[in-house]
Short mmCIF file of C-alpha atoms in Angstrom, two decimals:
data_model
loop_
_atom_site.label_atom_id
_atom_site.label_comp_id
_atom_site.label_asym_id
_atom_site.label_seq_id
_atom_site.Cartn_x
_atom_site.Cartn_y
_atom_site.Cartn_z
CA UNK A 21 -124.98 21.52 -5.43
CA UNK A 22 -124.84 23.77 -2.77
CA UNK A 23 -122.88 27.58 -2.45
CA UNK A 24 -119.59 25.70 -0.68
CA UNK A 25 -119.15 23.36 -2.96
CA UNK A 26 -119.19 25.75 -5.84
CA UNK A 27 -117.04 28.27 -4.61
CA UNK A 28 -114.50 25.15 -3.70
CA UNK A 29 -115.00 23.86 -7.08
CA UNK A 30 -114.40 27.14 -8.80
CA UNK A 31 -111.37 27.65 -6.63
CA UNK A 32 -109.81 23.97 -7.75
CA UNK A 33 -110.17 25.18 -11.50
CA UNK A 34 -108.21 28.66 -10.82
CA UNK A 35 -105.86 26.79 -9.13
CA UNK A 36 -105.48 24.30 -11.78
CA UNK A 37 -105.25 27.02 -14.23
CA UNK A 38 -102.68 28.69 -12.37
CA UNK A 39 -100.54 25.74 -11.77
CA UNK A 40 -101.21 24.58 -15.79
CA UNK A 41 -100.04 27.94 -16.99
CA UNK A 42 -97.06 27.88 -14.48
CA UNK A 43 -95.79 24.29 -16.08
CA UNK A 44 -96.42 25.98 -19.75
CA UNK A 45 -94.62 28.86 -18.89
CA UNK A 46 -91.78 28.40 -16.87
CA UNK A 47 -91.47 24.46 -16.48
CA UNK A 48 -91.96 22.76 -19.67
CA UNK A 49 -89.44 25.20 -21.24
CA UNK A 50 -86.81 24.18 -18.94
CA UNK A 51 -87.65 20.55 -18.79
CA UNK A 52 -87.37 20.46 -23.09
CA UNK A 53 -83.78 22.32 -23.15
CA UNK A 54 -82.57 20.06 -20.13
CA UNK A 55 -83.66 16.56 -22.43
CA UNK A 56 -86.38 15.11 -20.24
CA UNK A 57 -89.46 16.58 -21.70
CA UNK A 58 -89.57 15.32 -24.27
CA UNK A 59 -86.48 12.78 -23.21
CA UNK A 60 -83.83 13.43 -25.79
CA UNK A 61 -82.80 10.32 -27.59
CA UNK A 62 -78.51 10.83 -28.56
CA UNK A 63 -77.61 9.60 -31.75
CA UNK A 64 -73.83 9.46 -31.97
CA UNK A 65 -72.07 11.94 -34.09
CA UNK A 66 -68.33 12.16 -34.87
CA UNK A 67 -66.97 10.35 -32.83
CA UNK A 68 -65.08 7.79 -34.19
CA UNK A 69 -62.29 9.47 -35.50
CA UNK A 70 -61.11 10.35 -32.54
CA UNK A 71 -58.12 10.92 -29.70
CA UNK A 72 -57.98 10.55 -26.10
CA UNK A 73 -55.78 12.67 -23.89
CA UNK A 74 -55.83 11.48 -20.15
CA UNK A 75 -53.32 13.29 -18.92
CA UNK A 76 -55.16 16.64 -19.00
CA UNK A 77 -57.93 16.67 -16.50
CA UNK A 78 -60.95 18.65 -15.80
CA UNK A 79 -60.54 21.63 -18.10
CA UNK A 80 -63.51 24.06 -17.99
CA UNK A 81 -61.91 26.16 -21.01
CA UNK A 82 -60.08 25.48 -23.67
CA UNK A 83 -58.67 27.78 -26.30
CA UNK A 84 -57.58 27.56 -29.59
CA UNK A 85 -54.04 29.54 -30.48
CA UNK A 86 -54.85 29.64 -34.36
CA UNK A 87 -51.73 29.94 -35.99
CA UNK A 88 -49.86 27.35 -34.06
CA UNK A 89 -52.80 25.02 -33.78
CA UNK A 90 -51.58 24.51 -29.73
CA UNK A 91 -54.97 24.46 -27.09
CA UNK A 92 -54.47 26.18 -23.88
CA UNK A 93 -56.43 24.64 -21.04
CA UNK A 94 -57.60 25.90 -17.76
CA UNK A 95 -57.38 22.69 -15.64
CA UNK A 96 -58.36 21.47 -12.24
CA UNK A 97 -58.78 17.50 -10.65
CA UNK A 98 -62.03 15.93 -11.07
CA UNK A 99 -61.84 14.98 -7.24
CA UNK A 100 -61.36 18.82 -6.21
CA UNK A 101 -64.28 19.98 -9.16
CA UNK A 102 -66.95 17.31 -6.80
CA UNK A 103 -65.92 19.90 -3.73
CA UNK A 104 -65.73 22.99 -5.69
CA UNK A 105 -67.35 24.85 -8.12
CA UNK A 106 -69.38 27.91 -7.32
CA UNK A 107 -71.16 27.82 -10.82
CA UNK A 108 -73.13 24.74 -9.23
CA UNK A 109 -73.25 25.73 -5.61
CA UNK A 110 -70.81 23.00 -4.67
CA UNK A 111 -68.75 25.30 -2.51
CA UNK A 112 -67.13 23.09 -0.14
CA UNK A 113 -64.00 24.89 0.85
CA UNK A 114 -62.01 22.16 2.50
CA UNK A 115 -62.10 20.37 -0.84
CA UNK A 116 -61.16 22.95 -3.19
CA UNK A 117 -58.03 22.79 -5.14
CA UNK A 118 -55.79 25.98 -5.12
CA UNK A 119 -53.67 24.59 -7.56
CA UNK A 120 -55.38 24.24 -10.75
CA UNK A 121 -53.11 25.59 -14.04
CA UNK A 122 -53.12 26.08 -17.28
CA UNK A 123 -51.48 23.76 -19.89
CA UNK A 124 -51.11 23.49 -23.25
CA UNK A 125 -51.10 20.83 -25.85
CA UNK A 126 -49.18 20.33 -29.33
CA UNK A 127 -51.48 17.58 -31.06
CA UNK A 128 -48.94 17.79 -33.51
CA UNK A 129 -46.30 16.59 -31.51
CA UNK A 130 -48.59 15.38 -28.37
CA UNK A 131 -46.79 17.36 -26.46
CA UNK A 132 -48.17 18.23 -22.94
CA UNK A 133 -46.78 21.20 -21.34
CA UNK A 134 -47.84 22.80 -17.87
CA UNK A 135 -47.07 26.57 -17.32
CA UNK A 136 -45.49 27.31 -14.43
CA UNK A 137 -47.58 29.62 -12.32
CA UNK A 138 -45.77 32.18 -9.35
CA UNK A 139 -47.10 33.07 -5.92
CA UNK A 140 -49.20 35.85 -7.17
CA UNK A 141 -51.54 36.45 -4.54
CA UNK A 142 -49.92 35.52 -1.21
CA UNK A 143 -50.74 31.75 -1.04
CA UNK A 144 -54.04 31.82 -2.08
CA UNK A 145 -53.53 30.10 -5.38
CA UNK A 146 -55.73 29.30 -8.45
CA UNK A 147 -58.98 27.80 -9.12
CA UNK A 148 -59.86 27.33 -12.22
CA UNK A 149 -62.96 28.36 -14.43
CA UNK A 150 -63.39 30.70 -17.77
CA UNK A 151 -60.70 31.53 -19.91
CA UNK A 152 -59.07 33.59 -22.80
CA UNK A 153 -55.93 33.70 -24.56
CA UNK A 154 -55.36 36.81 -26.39
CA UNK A 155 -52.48 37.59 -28.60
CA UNK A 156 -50.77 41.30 -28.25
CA UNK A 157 -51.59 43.19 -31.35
CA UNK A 158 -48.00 45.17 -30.38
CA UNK A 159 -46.63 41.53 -30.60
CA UNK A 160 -48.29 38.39 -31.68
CA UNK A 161 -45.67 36.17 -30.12
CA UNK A 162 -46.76 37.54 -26.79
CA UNK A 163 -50.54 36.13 -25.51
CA UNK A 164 -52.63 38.30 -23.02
CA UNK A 165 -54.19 34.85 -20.60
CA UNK A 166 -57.44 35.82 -18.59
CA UNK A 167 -58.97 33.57 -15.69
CA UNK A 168 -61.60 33.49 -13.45
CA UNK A 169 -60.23 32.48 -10.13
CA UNK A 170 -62.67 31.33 -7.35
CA UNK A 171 -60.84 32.28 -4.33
CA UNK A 172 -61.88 30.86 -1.05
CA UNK A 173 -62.91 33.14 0.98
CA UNK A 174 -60.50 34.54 3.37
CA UNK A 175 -61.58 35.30 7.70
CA UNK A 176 -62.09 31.69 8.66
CA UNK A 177 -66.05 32.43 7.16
CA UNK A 178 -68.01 29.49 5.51
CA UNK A 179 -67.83 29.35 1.64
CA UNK A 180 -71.44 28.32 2.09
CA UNK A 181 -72.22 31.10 3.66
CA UNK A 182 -70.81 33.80 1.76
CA UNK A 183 -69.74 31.96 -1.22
CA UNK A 184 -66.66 32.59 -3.11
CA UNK A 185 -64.39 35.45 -3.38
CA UNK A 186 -64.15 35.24 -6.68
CA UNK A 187 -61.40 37.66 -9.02
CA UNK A 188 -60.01 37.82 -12.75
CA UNK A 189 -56.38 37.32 -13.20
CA UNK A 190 -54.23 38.38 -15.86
CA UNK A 191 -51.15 36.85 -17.33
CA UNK A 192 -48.49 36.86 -19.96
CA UNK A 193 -46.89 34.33 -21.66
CA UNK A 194 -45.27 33.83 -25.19
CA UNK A 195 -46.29 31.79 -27.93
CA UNK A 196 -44.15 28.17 -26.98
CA UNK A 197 -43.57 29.70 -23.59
CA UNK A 198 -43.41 27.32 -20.30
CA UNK A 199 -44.13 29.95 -17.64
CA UNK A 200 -46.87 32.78 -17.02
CA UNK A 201 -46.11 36.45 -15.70
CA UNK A 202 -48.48 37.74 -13.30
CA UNK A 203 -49.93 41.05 -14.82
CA UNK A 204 -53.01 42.16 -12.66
CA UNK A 205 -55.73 40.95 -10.17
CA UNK A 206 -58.79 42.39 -10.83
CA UNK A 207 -60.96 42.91 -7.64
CA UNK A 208 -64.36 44.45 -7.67
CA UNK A 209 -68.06 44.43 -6.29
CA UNK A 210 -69.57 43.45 -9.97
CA UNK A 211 -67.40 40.70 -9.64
CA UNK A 212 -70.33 38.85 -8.22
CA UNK A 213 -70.15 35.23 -9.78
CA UNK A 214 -67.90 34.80 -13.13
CA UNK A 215 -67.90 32.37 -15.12
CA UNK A 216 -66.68 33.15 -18.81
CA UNK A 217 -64.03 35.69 -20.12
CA UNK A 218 -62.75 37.31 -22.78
CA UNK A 219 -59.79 39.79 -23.08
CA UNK A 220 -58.57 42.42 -24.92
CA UNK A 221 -55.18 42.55 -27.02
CA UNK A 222 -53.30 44.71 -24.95
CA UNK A 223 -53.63 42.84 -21.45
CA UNK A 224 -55.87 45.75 -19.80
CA UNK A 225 -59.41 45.00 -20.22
CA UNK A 226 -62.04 42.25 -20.81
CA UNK A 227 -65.64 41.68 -20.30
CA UNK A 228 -66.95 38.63 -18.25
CA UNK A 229 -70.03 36.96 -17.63
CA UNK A 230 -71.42 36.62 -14.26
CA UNK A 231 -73.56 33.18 -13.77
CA UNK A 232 -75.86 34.34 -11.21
CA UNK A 233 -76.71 37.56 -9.65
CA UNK A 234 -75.44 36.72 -6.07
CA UNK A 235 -72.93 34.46 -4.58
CA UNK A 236 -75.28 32.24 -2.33
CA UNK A 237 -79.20 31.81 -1.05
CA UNK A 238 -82.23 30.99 -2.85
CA UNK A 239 -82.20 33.67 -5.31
CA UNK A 240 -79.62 31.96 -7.26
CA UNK A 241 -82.44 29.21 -8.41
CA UNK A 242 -84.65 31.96 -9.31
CA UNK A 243 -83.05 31.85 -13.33
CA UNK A 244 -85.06 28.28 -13.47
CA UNK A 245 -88.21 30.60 -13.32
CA UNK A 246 -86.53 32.96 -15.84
CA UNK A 247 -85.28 35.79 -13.74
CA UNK A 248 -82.50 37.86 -15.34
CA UNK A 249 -80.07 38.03 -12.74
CA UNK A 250 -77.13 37.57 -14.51
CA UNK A 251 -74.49 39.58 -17.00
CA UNK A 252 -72.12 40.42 -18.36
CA UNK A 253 -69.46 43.19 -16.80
CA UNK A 254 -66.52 45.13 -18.58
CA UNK A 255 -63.31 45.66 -16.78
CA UNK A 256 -60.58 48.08 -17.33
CA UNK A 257 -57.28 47.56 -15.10
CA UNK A 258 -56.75 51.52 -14.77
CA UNK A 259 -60.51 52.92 -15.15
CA UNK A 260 -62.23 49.75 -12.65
CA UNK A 261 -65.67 47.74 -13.41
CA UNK A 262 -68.72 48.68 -14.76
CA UNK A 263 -72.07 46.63 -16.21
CA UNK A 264 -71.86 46.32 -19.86
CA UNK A 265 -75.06 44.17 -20.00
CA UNK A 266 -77.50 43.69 -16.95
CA UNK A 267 -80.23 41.60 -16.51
CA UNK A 268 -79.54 38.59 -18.24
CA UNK A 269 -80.61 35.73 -18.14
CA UNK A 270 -78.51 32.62 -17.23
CA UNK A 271 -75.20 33.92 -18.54
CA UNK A 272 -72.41 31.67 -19.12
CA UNK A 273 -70.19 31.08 -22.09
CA UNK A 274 -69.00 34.61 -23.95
CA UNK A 275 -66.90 34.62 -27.26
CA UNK A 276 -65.96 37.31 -29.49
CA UNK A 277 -65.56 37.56 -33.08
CA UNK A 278 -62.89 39.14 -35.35
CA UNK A 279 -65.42 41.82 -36.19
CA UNK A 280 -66.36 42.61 -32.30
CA UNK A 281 -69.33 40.63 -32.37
CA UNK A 282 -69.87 38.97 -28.63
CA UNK A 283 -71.94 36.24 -28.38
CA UNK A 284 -73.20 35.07 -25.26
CA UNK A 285 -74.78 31.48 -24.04
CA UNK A 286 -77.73 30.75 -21.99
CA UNK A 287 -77.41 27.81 -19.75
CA UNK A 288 -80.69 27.41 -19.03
CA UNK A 289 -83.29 27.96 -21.86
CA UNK A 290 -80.67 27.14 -24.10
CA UNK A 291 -79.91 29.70 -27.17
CA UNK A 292 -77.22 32.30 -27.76
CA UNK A 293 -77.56 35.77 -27.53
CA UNK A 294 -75.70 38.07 -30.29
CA UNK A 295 -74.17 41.64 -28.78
CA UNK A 296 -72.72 44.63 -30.60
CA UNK A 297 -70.00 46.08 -29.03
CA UNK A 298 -70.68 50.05 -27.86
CA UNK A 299 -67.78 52.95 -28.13
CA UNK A 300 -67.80 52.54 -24.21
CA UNK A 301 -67.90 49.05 -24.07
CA UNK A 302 -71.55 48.77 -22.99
CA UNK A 303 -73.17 46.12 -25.13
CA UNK A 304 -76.82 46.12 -26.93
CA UNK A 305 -78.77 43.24 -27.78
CA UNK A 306 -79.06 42.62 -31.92
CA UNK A 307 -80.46 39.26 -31.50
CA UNK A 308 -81.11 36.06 -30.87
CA UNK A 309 -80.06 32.71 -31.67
CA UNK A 310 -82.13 29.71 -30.81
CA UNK A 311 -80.69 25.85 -29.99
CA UNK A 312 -82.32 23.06 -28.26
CA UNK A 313 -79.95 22.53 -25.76
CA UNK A 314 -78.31 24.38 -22.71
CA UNK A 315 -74.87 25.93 -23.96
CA UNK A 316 -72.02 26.23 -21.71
CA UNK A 317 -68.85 27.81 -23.62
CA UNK A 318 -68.26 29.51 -27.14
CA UNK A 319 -66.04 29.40 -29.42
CA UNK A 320 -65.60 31.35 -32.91
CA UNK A 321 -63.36 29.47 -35.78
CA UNK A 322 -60.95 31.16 -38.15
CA UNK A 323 -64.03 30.83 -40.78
CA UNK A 324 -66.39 33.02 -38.49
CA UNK A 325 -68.74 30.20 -37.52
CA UNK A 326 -69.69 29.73 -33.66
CA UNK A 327 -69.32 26.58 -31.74
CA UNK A 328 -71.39 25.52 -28.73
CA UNK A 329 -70.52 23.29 -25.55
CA UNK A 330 -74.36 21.82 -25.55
CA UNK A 331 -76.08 19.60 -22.55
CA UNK A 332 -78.53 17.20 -24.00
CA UNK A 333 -78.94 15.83 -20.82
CA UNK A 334 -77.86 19.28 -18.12
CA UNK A 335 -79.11 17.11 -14.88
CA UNK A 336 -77.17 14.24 -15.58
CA UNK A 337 -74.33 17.05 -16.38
CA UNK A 338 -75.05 18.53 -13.24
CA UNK A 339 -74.64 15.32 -11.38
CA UNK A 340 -71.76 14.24 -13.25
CA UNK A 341 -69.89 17.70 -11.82
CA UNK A 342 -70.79 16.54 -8.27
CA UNK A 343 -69.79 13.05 -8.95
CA UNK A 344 -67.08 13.26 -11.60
CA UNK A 345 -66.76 9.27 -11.40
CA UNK A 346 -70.74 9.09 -13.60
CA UNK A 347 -71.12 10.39 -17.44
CA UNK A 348 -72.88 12.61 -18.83
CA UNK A 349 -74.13 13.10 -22.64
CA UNK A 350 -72.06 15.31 -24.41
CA UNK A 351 -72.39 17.82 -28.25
CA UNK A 352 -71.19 20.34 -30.41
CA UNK A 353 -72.89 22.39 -32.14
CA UNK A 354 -71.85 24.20 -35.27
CA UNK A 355 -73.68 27.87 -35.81
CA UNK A 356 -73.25 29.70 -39.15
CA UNK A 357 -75.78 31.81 -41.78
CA UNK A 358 -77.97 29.75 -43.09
CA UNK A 359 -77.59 29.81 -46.78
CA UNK A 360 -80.29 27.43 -47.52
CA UNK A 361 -83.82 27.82 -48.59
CA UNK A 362 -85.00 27.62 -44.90
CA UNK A 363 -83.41 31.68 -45.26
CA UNK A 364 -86.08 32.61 -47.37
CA UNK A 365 -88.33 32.07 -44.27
CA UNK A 366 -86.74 33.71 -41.74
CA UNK A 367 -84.17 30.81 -40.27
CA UNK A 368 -81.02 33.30 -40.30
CA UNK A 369 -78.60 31.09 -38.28
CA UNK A 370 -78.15 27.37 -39.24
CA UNK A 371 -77.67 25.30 -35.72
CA UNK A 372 -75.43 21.80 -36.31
CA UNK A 373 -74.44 18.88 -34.10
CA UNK A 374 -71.61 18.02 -35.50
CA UNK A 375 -70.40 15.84 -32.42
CA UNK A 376 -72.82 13.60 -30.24
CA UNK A 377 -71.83 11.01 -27.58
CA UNK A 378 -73.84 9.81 -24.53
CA UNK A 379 -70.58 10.33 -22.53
CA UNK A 380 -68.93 7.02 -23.02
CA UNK A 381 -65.81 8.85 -25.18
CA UNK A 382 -66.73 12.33 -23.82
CA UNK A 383 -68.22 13.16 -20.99
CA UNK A 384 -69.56 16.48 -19.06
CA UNK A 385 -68.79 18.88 -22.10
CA UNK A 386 -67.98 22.54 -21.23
CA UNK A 387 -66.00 23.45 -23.80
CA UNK A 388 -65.30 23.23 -27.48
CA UNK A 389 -63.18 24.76 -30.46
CA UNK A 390 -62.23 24.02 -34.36
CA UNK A 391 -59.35 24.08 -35.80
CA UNK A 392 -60.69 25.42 -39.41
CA UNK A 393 -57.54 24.66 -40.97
CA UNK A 394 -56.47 21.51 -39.90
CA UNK A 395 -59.74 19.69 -38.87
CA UNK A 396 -59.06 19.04 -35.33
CA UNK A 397 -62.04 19.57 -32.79
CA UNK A 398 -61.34 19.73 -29.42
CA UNK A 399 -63.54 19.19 -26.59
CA UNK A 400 -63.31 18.95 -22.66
CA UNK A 401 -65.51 19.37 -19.41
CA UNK A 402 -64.85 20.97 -16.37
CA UNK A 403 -64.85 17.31 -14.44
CA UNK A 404 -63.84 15.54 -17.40
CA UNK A 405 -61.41 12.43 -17.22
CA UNK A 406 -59.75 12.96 -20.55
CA UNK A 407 -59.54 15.52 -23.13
CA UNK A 408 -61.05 14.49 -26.59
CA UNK A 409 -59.41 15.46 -29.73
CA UNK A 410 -61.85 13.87 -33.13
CA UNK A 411 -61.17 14.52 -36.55
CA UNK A 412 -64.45 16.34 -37.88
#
């Protein structure tokens, strides 16, 4: 064998090495939480005892107001969602709806109602994505509603090329209202990409998530390889925007619990990361939760347990947001202490599907909550044809 052909040799083995431990490290990871390696077999779960709501459409968010039992919904059309959605680079201006709204819906009654929305912002309308609904600790019959609004850009410019001009919007309503009052816009540079809110109790603050680090260009695909180039960003209407958490990694769902826990979701190597809440609300990592699926949105119930929006399948999820009109495998997962004997060795958190479908009931799940008391799950996706109501 002669000097070439060793040194070529040798160089084919480094570069198989390299490209092995590039698969092992940042491929195979990504390829297991997304379903396909190994390919995810769905075994329905819960749902047969459910309800179908048509008439609500393409709701990214949903919230449960507790004591009532009503959802709110941040709502869109599944035909504008296929145009526009900045999460998933589909940022075709001409398509985008600017007048998305938020609902609610009695499953008591069945009763649908649509808030009426003013001209708050010249024109410019609303686009749907995260949401919160907040009661006022001064008043609990008045609710504090946060949005993430993904403006089209304004100058004539290409969404494409610049992306959107994304803000967060506060409102007020009151518990059995039918029309929202325009609080505050919130404007700012951190305001890169949001996604997820949640709000304080007095209708002046929140912290978001932001789902990538920049608006457009090739950096956005870098989280595949596991760049942290997300976070999450606090917000004070008087005092203006600051990081509570960079450099995370694929940021999307945030919840909060009674006790000021935040939880965040990772959208890409699946999990949930658990946050305690600093005197200047800055947040520091306490740890980590594993799943394994993608999560979109959280949720926490009136018992304290967390509930996850999962993707068994996230490319068939991806391609159902581009083409509303295909399905996409849909769960819910249940997270609580684990009080079994798996505790003894180290399993703190207890990870549940209670729901499972391969998208024939529900389809493209972002969002999920429990109704503790009454037993109602409710579930919805942000280009979603129905919303899905199952007795669990």
């Amino acid at each position: 064998m002669g000097q070439r052909t060793r040194i070529a040799l040798n160089v084919v083995v480094v570069l198989l090495a390299v490209v092995g431990g590039f698969y092992q490290i940042y491929v195979k990871p990504v390829l297991a939480t997304f379903g396909y390696s190994p390919d995810r077999i769905i075994n329905p779960t819960g749902n047969t005892n459910c309800k179908t709501v048509p008439e609500l459409k393409a709701c990214e968010k949903l919230v449960l107001h507790q004591p009532t039992g009503v959802i709110y919904l941040a709502c869109s059309t599944p035909s504008s969602r296929a145009h526009w959605v900045p999460a998933t680079n589909q940022l075709n201006e001409t398509g985008a709806s600017t007048e998305d709204y938020v609902a609610t819906y009695d499953p008591a009654t069945s009763r649908i109602t649509r808030l009426t929305m003013p001209d708050f912002n010249n024109g410019r309308g609303f686009s749907s994505h995260g949401m919160d609904v907040v009661p006022s600790d001064a008043d609990p019959t008045v609710l504090f509603i946060y949005l993430v609004n993904h403006r089209v850009p304004l100058g004539g410019v290409r969404a494409k090329d610049v992306g959107a001009d994304s803000s967060i919007e506060i409102f007020k309503t009151k518990v059995g209202g039918k029309t929202l009052e325009h609080i505050k816009t919130v404007e700012d540079p951190t305001i890169i990409a949001p996604n997820d809110v949640i709000g304080s109790a007095d209708g002046t603050s929140f912290h978001f998530t932001n789902d990538h680090g920049s608006r457009v260009g090739l950096s956005r695909y870098f989280s595949l390889l596991g760049s942290k180039s997300t976070s999450v960003v606090y917000c004070h209407i008087a005092e203006g925007c600051k990081y509570a958490l960079p450099n995370t990694h694929a940021s999307n769902g945030i919840a909060s619990a009674p006790n000021g826990t935040v939880y965040v979701a990772n959208s890409i190597y699946g999990g949930v990361i658990v946050l305690e809440r600093q005197t200047d609300n800055t947040l520091v990592l306490t740890e980590s939760i594993a799943t394994d699926c993608a999560i979109d949105n959280l949720s926490v119930d009136a018992d304290g347990q967390l509930w996850a929006a999962a993707l068994p399948k996230a490319l068939m999820a991806l391609n159902h947001i581009a083409h509303p009109e295909l399905s996409s495998p849909s769960a819910a997962y249940r997270i609580s202490i684990n009080t079994g004997v798996n505790a003894f060795y180290g399993e703190k958190y207890k990870v549940e599907t209670v729901f499972a479908d391969d998208g024939s009931l529900m389809t493209g799940l972002t969002t999920t909550a429990y109704d503790s008391k009454r037993k109602r799950l409710f579930m919805h996706g942000i280009a979603a044809s129905q919303l899905v109501v199952c007795k669990i």
